[in-house]
Short mmCIF file of C-alpha atoms in Angstrom, two decimals:
data_model
loop_
_atom_site.label_atom_id
_atom_site.label_comp_id
_atom_site.label_asym_id
_atom_site.label_seq_id
_atom_site.Cartn_x
_atom_site.Cartn_y
_atom_site.Cartn_z
CA UNK A 749 41.12 34.53 32.84
CA UNK A 750 37.52 35.72 32.77
CA UNK A 751 34.67 33.41 31.94
CA UNK A 752 33.59 35.24 28.81
CA UNK A 753 37.09 35.12 27.37
CA UNK A 754 37.21 31.34 27.81
CA UNK A 755 33.84 30.59 26.34
CA UNK A 756 33.57 33.20 23.57
CA UNK A 757 33.10 31.63 20.14
CA UNK A 758 34.06 33.86 17.20
CA UNK A 759 33.66 33.53 13.44
CA UNK A 760 36.14 35.72 11.56
CA UNK A 761 35.55 36.45 7.86
CA UNK A 762 38.67 38.14 6.50
CA UNK A 763 40.30 37.48 3.11
CA UNK A 764 43.62 39.21 3.89
CA UNK A 765 45.85 36.29 4.90
CA UNK A 766 48.28 38.37 6.94
CA UNK A 767 45.57 40.28 8.80
CA UNK A 768 43.47 37.15 9.34
CA UNK A 769 46.39 35.22 10.82
CA UNK A 770 47.32 38.22 12.97
CA UNK A 771 43.79 38.67 14.36
CA UNK A 772 43.45 34.95 15.15
CA UNK A 773 46.87 34.92 16.84
CA UNK A 774 46.25 38.04 18.93
CA UNK A 775 42.73 37.05 19.98
CA UNK A 776 44.00 33.66 21.10
CA UNK A 777 46.67 35.43 23.15
CA UNK A 778 43.82 37.43 24.72
CA UNK A 779 42.14 34.19 25.75
CA UNK A 780 39.68 33.50 22.94
CA UNK A 781 40.21 29.80 22.33
CA UNK A 782 37.52 29.12 19.71
CA UNK A 783 37.90 31.07 16.47
CA UNK A 784 36.77 29.84 13.06
CA UNK A 785 38.37 31.78 10.20
CA UNK A 786 36.96 31.88 6.67
CA UNK A 787 38.05 33.95 3.68
CA UNK A 788 34.95 34.24 1.47
CA UNK A 789 31.50 35.71 1.91
CA UNK A 790 29.59 32.53 1.09
CA UNK A 791 31.74 30.58 3.56
CA UNK A 792 30.87 33.11 6.25
CA UNK A 793 27.18 32.78 5.42
CA UNK A 794 27.26 28.97 5.62
CA UNK A 795 29.32 28.85 8.81
CA UNK A 796 27.14 31.43 10.56
CA UNK A 797 23.98 29.45 9.85
CA UNK A 798 25.56 26.06 10.59
CA UNK A 799 26.76 26.81 14.13
CA UNK A 800 26.27 29.21 17.03
CA UNK A 801 28.78 32.07 17.42
CA UNK A 802 28.87 34.81 20.04
CA UNK A 803 30.10 37.28 17.42
CA UNK A 804 30.61 37.21 13.66
CA UNK A 805 33.50 39.52 12.68
CA UNK A 806 32.74 40.35 9.06
CA UNK A 807 35.13 42.23 6.78
CA UNK A 808 33.44 44.72 4.45
CA UNK A 809 35.33 43.61 1.32
CA UNK A 810 35.20 39.85 0.71
CA UNK A 811 35.34 37.72 -2.43
CA UNK A 812 32.23 35.75 -3.33
CA UNK A 813 29.83 38.05 -1.45
CA UNK A 814 30.86 41.31 0.24
CA UNK A 815 30.36 41.82 3.97
CA UNK A 816 27.33 44.11 3.71
CA UNK A 817 25.54 41.70 1.37
CA UNK A 818 26.27 38.72 3.64
CA UNK A 819 25.17 40.65 6.71
CA UNK A 820 21.89 41.61 5.04
CA UNK A 821 21.21 38.06 3.85
CA UNK A 822 21.87 36.63 7.30
CA UNK A 823 19.41 39.04 8.90
CA UNK A 824 16.81 38.32 6.23
CA UNK A 825 17.26 34.62 6.96
CA UNK A 826 16.56 35.21 10.66
CA UNK A 827 20.15 35.22 11.97
CA UNK A 828 20.16 36.82 15.43
CA UNK A 829 23.83 36.57 16.40
CA UNK A 830 25.98 39.65 16.96
CA UNK A 831 27.77 41.00 13.87
CA UNK A 832 30.78 43.33 13.94
CA UNK A 833 31.85 44.89 10.62
CA UNK A 834 35.53 45.51 9.88
CA UNK A 835 36.27 48.05 7.15
CA UNK A 836 38.73 50.57 5.85
CA UNK A 837 35.81 52.84 4.95
CA UNK A 838 35.27 55.67 7.43
CA UNK A 839 32.59 57.77 5.72
CA UNK A 840 29.38 58.31 7.66
CA UNK A 841 27.29 56.90 4.81
CA UNK A 842 29.36 53.70 4.80
CA UNK A 843 28.81 53.25 8.53
CA UNK A 844 25.10 53.84 8.05
CA UNK A 845 24.98 51.29 5.22
CA UNK A 846 26.64 48.65 7.40
CA UNK A 847 24.34 49.28 10.35
CA UNK A 848 21.23 49.34 8.18
CA UNK A 849 22.28 45.97 6.74
CA UNK A 850 22.03 44.58 10.27
CA UNK A 851 25.49 45.03 11.79
CA UNK A 852 25.58 45.62 15.56
CA UNK A 853 28.91 47.44 15.62
CA UNK A 854 31.55 48.85 13.30
CA UNK A 855 35.34 49.05 13.58
CA UNK A 856 37.54 50.97 11.14
CA UNK A 857 40.95 49.65 10.06
CA UNK A 858 43.60 49.99 11.30
CA UNK A 859 42.54 49.20 14.85
CA UNK A 860 44.12 48.11 18.12
CA UNK A 861 43.49 44.52 19.19
CA UNK A 862 42.45 45.75 22.66
CA UNK A 863 39.63 47.78 21.12
CA UNK A 864 38.50 44.82 19.02
CA UNK A 865 38.56 42.60 22.11
CA UNK A 866 36.54 45.12 24.13
CA UNK A 867 33.90 45.36 21.42
CA UNK A 868 33.72 41.57 21.07
CA UNK A 869 33.17 41.13 24.81
CA UNK A 870 30.51 43.84 24.84
CA UNK A 871 28.64 42.16 21.97
CA UNK A 872 29.10 38.65 23.42
CA UNK A 873 27.49 39.66 26.72
CA UNK A 874 24.19 39.92 24.89
CA UNK A 875 24.30 36.22 24.04
CA UNK A 876 25.98 34.83 27.13
CA UNK A 877 22.99 33.12 28.67
CA UNK A 878 22.38 29.75 27.04
CA UNK A 879 19.82 30.01 24.29
CA UNK A 880 16.62 28.05 24.68
CA UNK A 881 16.88 25.21 22.24
CA UNK A 882 14.49 25.33 19.33
CA UNK A 883 13.52 21.69 18.91
CA UNK A 884 11.45 20.25 16.09
CA UNK A 885 10.13 16.67 16.24
CA UNK A 886 9.08 15.02 12.98
CA UNK A 887 8.64 11.42 11.82
CA UNK A 888 10.91 10.04 14.57
CA UNK A 889 13.61 12.68 14.05
CA UNK A 890 14.66 15.59 16.27
CA UNK A 891 16.03 18.74 14.62
CA UNK A 892 17.80 21.23 16.90
CA UNK A 893 17.99 24.73 15.42
CA UNK A 894 20.34 25.93 18.17
CA UNK A 895 23.05 23.32 17.66
CA UNK A 896 22.16 22.72 13.98
CA UNK A 897 21.98 18.97 14.54
CA UNK A 898 19.61 16.21 13.49
CA UNK A 899 19.08 13.04 15.54
CA UNK A 900 17.09 9.84 15.28
CA UNK A 901 17.16 8.31 18.73
CA UNK A 902 20.79 8.33 19.84
CA UNK A 903 22.07 8.49 16.27
CA UNK A 904 23.19 11.82 14.82
CA UNK A 905 22.54 12.27 11.11
CA UNK A 906 25.27 14.47 9.70
CA UNK A 907 24.02 17.17 7.34
CA UNK A 908 25.87 19.77 5.30
CA UNK A 909 24.90 23.42 6.00
CA UNK A 910 22.83 23.51 2.79
CA UNK A 911 21.06 20.25 3.60
CA UNK A 912 20.22 21.53 7.07
CA UNK A 913 18.86 24.81 5.67
CA UNK A 914 16.70 23.03 3.09
CA UNK A 915 15.30 20.62 5.69
CA UNK A 916 14.65 23.44 8.16
CA UNK A 917 12.87 25.48 5.47
CA UNK A 918 10.60 22.54 4.65
CA UNK A 919 9.87 21.99 8.35
CA UNK A 920 9.04 25.67 8.86
CA UNK A 921 6.39 25.22 6.17
CA UNK A 922 5.28 21.73 7.18
CA UNK A 923 2.09 20.69 5.46
CA UNK A 924 2.61 23.21 2.65
CA UNK A 925 4.40 22.94 -0.67
CA UNK A 926 7.62 24.95 -0.85
CA UNK A 927 8.32 25.91 -4.48
CA UNK A 928 11.76 25.11 -5.79
CA UNK A 929 12.22 28.80 -6.61
CA UNK A 930 11.61 29.65 -2.94
CA UNK A 931 14.17 27.07 -1.83
CA UNK A 932 16.67 28.57 -4.26
CA UNK A 933 16.01 32.10 -3.00
CA UNK A 934 16.03 31.30 0.73
CA UNK A 935 18.97 28.89 0.81
CA UNK A 936 21.27 29.87 -2.07
CA UNK A 937 20.04 33.33 -3.06
CA UNK A 938 18.78 34.36 -6.49
CA UNK A 939 22.19 35.67 -7.52
CA UNK A 940 23.89 32.33 -6.86
CA UNK A 941 25.12 30.35 -9.84
CA UNK A 942 22.94 27.36 -8.96
CA UNK A 943 20.48 25.44 -11.12
CA UNK A 944 17.28 23.70 -10.07
CA UNK A 945 19.16 20.41 -10.53
CA UNK A 946 21.29 21.36 -7.52
CA UNK A 947 18.12 21.64 -5.40
CA UNK A 948 16.88 18.29 -6.66
CA UNK A 949 20.26 16.71 -5.89
CA UNK A 950 20.22 18.15 -2.37
CA UNK A 951 16.72 16.72 -1.79
CA UNK A 952 17.90 13.35 -3.08
CA UNK A 953 20.80 13.33 -0.60
CA UNK A 954 18.47 14.37 2.23
CA UNK A 955 16.07 11.53 1.43
CA UNK A 956 18.95 9.07 1.49
CA UNK A 957 20.02 10.30 4.93
CA UNK A 958 16.44 10.31 6.24
CA UNK A 959 15.96 6.81 4.77
CA UNK A 960 12.49 7.31 3.42
CA UNK A 961 10.02 9.42 1.48
CA UNK A 962 9.49 11.97 4.28
CA UNK A 963 10.15 14.73 1.74
CA UNK A 964 7.44 14.54 -0.89
CA UNK A 965 7.70 15.79 -4.46
CA UNK A 966 4.88 17.92 -5.82
CA UNK A 967 5.53 17.55 -9.51
CA UNK A 968 6.16 20.80 -11.34
CA UNK A 969 6.04 22.86 -8.13
CA UNK A 970 8.37 21.86 -5.33
CA UNK A 971 8.64 19.81 -2.15
CA UNK A 972 6.87 19.39 1.17
CA UNK A 973 6.91 17.51 4.47
CA UNK A 974 3.53 16.50 5.87
CA UNK A 975 2.56 17.34 9.44
#
């Protein structure tokens, strides 16, 4: 078995239960031993940002956020992983829309598993060399943007994908106030059915895990972490 087939890590976003199970089964037979499978757009978005994948296989039509929308949001949020769109749409304009949203490749249903595998390996080669870890040190903590982990000494502090995104956003703007509206837009998206109370609750949980007032409240505006 080739090295890339052993180490390839795939995220599959497909809401069709039969097709999803079939793709997972056939890819595992081909030697891909790490496949996460989700069935909704928002799940795909959270998983993609919470862990590293060689390729995200994203179905065009998904509940709770279609594939093109999720692809576009990921790219706007700085996601650099390879994205392959799966779709039943074969019109040129549809292919253009998917590629302009940030997809790297495009495969029309129905397809042969050998073609899917070949495209996955071609995309995965771009990310085969280990990524240089993006490490952020702050107030005794170490945040790793590559592995999406947070440590204090030898202790790992477990964060949900949303908590990690909020903390990372505050660290990217360290020393500056991040308005609550900006947090809502960058982490949940304006179209999400989320209130400002959800942001406040997420901050409260983060403070509890960080065990201190590292995240400061700027009343009436938002939150910040000092340099």
